[in-house]
Structures are given as C-alpha cells and as structure tokens.
Tab-separated table of N, CA and C in Angstrom:
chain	number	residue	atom	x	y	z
Z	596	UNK	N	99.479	84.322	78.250
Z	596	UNK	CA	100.472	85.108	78.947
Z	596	UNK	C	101.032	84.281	80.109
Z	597	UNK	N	102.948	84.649	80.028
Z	597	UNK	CA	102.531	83.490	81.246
Z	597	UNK	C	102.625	84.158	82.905
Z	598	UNK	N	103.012	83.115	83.660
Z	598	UNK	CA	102.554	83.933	85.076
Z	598	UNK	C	104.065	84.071	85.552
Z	599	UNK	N	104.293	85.489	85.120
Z	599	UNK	CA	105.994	85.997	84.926
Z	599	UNK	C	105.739	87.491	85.941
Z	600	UNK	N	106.950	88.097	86.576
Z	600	UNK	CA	106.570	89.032	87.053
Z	600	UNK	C	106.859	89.866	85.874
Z	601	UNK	N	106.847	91.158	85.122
Z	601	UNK	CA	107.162	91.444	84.116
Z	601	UNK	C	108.220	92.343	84.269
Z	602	UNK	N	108.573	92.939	86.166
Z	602	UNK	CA	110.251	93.576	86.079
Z	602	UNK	C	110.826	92.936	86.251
Z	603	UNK	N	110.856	91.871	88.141
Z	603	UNK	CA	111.284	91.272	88.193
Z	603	UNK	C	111.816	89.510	87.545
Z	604	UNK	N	111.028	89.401	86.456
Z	604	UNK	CA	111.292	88.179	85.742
Z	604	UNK	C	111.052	86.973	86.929
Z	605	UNK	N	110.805	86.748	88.358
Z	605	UNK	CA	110.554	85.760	88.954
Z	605	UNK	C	108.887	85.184	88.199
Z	606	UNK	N	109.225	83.920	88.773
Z	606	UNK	CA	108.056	82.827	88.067
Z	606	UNK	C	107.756	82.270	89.189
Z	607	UNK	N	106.507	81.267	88.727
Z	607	UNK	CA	106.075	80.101	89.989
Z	607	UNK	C	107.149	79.249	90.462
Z	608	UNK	N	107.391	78.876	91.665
Z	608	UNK	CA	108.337	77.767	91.880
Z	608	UNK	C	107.351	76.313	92.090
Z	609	UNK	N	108.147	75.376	91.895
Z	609	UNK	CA	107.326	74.140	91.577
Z	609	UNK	C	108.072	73.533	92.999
Z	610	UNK	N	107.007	72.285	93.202
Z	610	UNK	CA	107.460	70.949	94.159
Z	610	UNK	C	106.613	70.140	94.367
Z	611	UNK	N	106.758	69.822	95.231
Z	611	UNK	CA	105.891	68.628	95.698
Z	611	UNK	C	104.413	68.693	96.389
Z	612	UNK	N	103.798	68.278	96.483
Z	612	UNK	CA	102.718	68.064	97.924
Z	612	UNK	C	102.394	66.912	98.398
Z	613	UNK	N	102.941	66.914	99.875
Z	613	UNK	CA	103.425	65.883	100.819
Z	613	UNK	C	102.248	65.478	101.380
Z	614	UNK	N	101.922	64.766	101.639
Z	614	UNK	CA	100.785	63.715	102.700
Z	614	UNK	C	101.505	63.282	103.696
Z	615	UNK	N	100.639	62.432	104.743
Z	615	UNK	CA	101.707	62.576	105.880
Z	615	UNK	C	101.939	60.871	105.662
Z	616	UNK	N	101.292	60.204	104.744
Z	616	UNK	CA	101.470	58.811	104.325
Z	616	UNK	C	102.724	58.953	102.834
Z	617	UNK	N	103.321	60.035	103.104
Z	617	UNK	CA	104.454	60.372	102.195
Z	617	UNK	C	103.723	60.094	100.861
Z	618	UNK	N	102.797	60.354	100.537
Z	618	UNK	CA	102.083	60.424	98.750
Z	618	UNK	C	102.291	61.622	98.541
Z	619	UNK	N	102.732	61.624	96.925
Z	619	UNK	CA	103.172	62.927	96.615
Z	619	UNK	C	102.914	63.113	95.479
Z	620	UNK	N	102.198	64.532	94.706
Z	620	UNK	CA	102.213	64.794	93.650
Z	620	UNK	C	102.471	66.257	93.300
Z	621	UNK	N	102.536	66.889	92.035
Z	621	UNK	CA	103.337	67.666	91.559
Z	621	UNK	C	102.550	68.800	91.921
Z	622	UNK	N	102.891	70.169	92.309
Z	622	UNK	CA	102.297	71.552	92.359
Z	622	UNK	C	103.127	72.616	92.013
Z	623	UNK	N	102.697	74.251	92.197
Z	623	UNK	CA	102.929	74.983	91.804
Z	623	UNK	C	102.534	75.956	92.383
Z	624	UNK	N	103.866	76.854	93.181
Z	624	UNK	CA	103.067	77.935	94.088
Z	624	UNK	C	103.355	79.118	93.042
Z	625	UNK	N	102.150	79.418	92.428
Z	625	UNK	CA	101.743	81.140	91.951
Z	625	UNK	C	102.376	82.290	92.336
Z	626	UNK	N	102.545	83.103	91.942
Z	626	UNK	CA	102.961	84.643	92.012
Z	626	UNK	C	101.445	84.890	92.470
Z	627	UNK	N	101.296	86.146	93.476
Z	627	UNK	CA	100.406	86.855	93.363
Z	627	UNK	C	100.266	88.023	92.585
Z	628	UNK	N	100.246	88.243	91.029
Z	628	UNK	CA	100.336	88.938	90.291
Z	628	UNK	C	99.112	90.148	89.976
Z	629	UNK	N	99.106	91.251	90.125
Z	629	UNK	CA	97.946	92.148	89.811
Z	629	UNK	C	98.859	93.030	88.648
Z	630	UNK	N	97.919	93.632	88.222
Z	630	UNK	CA	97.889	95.130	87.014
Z	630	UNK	C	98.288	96.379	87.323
Z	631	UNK	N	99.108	96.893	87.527
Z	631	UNK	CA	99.555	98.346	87.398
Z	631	UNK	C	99.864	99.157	86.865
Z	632	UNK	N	99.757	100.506	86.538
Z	632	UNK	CA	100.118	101.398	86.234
Z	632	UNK	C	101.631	102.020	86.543
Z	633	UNK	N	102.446	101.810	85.166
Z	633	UNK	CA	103.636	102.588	86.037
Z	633	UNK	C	104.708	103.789	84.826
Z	634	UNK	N	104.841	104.565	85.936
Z	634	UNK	CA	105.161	105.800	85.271
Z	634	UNK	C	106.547	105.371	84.450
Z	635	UNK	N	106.487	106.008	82.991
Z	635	UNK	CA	107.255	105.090	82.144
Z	635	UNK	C	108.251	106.688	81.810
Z	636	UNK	N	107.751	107.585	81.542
Z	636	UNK	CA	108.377	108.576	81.466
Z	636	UNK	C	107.638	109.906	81.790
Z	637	UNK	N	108.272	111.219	81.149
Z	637	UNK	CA	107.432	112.389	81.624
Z	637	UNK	C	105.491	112.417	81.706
Z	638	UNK	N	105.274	112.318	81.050
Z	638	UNK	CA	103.904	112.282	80.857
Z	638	UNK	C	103.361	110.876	80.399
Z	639	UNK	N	103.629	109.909	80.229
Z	639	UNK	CA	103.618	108.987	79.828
Z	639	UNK	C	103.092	107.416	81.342
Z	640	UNK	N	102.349	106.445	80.968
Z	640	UNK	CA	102.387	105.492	81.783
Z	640	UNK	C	101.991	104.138	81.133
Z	641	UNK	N	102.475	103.176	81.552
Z	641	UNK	CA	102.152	101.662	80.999
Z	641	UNK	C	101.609	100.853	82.210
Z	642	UNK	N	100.535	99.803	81.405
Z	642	UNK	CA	99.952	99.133	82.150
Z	642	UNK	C	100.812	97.406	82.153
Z	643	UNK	N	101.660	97.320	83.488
Z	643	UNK	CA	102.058	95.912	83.350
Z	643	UNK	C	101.823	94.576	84.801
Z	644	UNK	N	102.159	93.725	84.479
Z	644	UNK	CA	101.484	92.724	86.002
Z	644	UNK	C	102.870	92.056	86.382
Z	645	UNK	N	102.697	92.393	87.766
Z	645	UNK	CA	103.734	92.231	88.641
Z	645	UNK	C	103.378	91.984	89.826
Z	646	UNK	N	104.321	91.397	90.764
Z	646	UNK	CA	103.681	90.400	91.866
Z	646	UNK	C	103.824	91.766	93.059
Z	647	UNK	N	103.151	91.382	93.869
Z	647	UNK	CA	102.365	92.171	94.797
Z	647	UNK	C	103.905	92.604	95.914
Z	648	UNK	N	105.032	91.912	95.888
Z	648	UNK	CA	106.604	92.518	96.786
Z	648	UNK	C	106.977	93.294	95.778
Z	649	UNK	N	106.969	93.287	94.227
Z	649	UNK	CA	107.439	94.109	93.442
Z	649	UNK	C	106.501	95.822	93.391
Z	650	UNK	N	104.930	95.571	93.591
Z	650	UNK	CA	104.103	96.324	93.677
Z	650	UNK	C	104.957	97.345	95.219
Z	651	UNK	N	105.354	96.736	96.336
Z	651	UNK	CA	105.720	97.697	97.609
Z	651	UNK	C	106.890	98.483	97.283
Z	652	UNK	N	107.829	97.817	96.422
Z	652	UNK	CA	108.889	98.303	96.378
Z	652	UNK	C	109.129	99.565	95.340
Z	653	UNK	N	107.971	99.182	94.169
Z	653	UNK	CA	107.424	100.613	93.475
Z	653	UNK	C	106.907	101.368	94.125
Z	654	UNK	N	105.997	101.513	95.045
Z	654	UNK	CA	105.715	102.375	96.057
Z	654	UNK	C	106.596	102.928	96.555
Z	655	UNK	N	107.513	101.931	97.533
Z	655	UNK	CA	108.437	103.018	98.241
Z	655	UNK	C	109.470	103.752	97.291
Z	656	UNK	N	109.893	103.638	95.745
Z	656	UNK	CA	110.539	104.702	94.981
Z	656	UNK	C	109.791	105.321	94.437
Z	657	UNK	N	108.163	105.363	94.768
Z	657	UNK	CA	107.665	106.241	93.795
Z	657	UNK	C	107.689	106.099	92.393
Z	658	UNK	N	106.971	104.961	92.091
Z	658	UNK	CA	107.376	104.328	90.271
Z	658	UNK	C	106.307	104.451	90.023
Z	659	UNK	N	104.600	104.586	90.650
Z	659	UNK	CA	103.413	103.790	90.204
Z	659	UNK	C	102.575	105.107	89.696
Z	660	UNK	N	102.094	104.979	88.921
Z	660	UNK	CA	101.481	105.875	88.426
Z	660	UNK	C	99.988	106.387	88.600
C-alpha cells in the first residue's frame, strides 16, 4: 500500500539531507498517516488512512465515525 493520503491524495515529499560539509543524500519526509473510521453514508462506515491535518479537518465537519 502506498503512503498516499486516501482523500486528500497528498504523498511524501522528497529532498535532500544537508550536512554542514554540504554532503548530501536522498530522503523522504512521510505523511503521518493513521486509520479511521469515516461515516460513508446513513448507517454505513469505512475504514481508510489519512494523514493526521486531514484527520482535524474531518473532525471539524463532523465526517468521522
């Protein structure tokens, strides 16, 4: 699976990591992604993983189940 938010579609962004002798090699800053529950319709809920700013913003509309 990859490390995708699954509403928002944002991903890891990639770059560098700098030394202060300017050596550099390749990284990857992560999503903080967890598991939620979210209300999909009347009685109904799905379990999907989404990064933890997408998690507040379901909160404040009331999406999470």
């Amino acid at each position: 699976m990859s490390r995708k938010d699954q509403i928002s579609k944002r991903g890891p962004l990639v770059g560098n990591k700098r030394s202060h002798a300017l050596n550099h090699s390749r990284r990857r800053w992560n999503l903080n992604l967890q598991t939620v529950k979210i209300k999909t319709g009347k009685n109904t809920s799905k379990r999907i993983r989404v990064s933890v700013k997408t998690i507040k913003k379901l909160k404040k509309h009331n999406k999470l189940a």
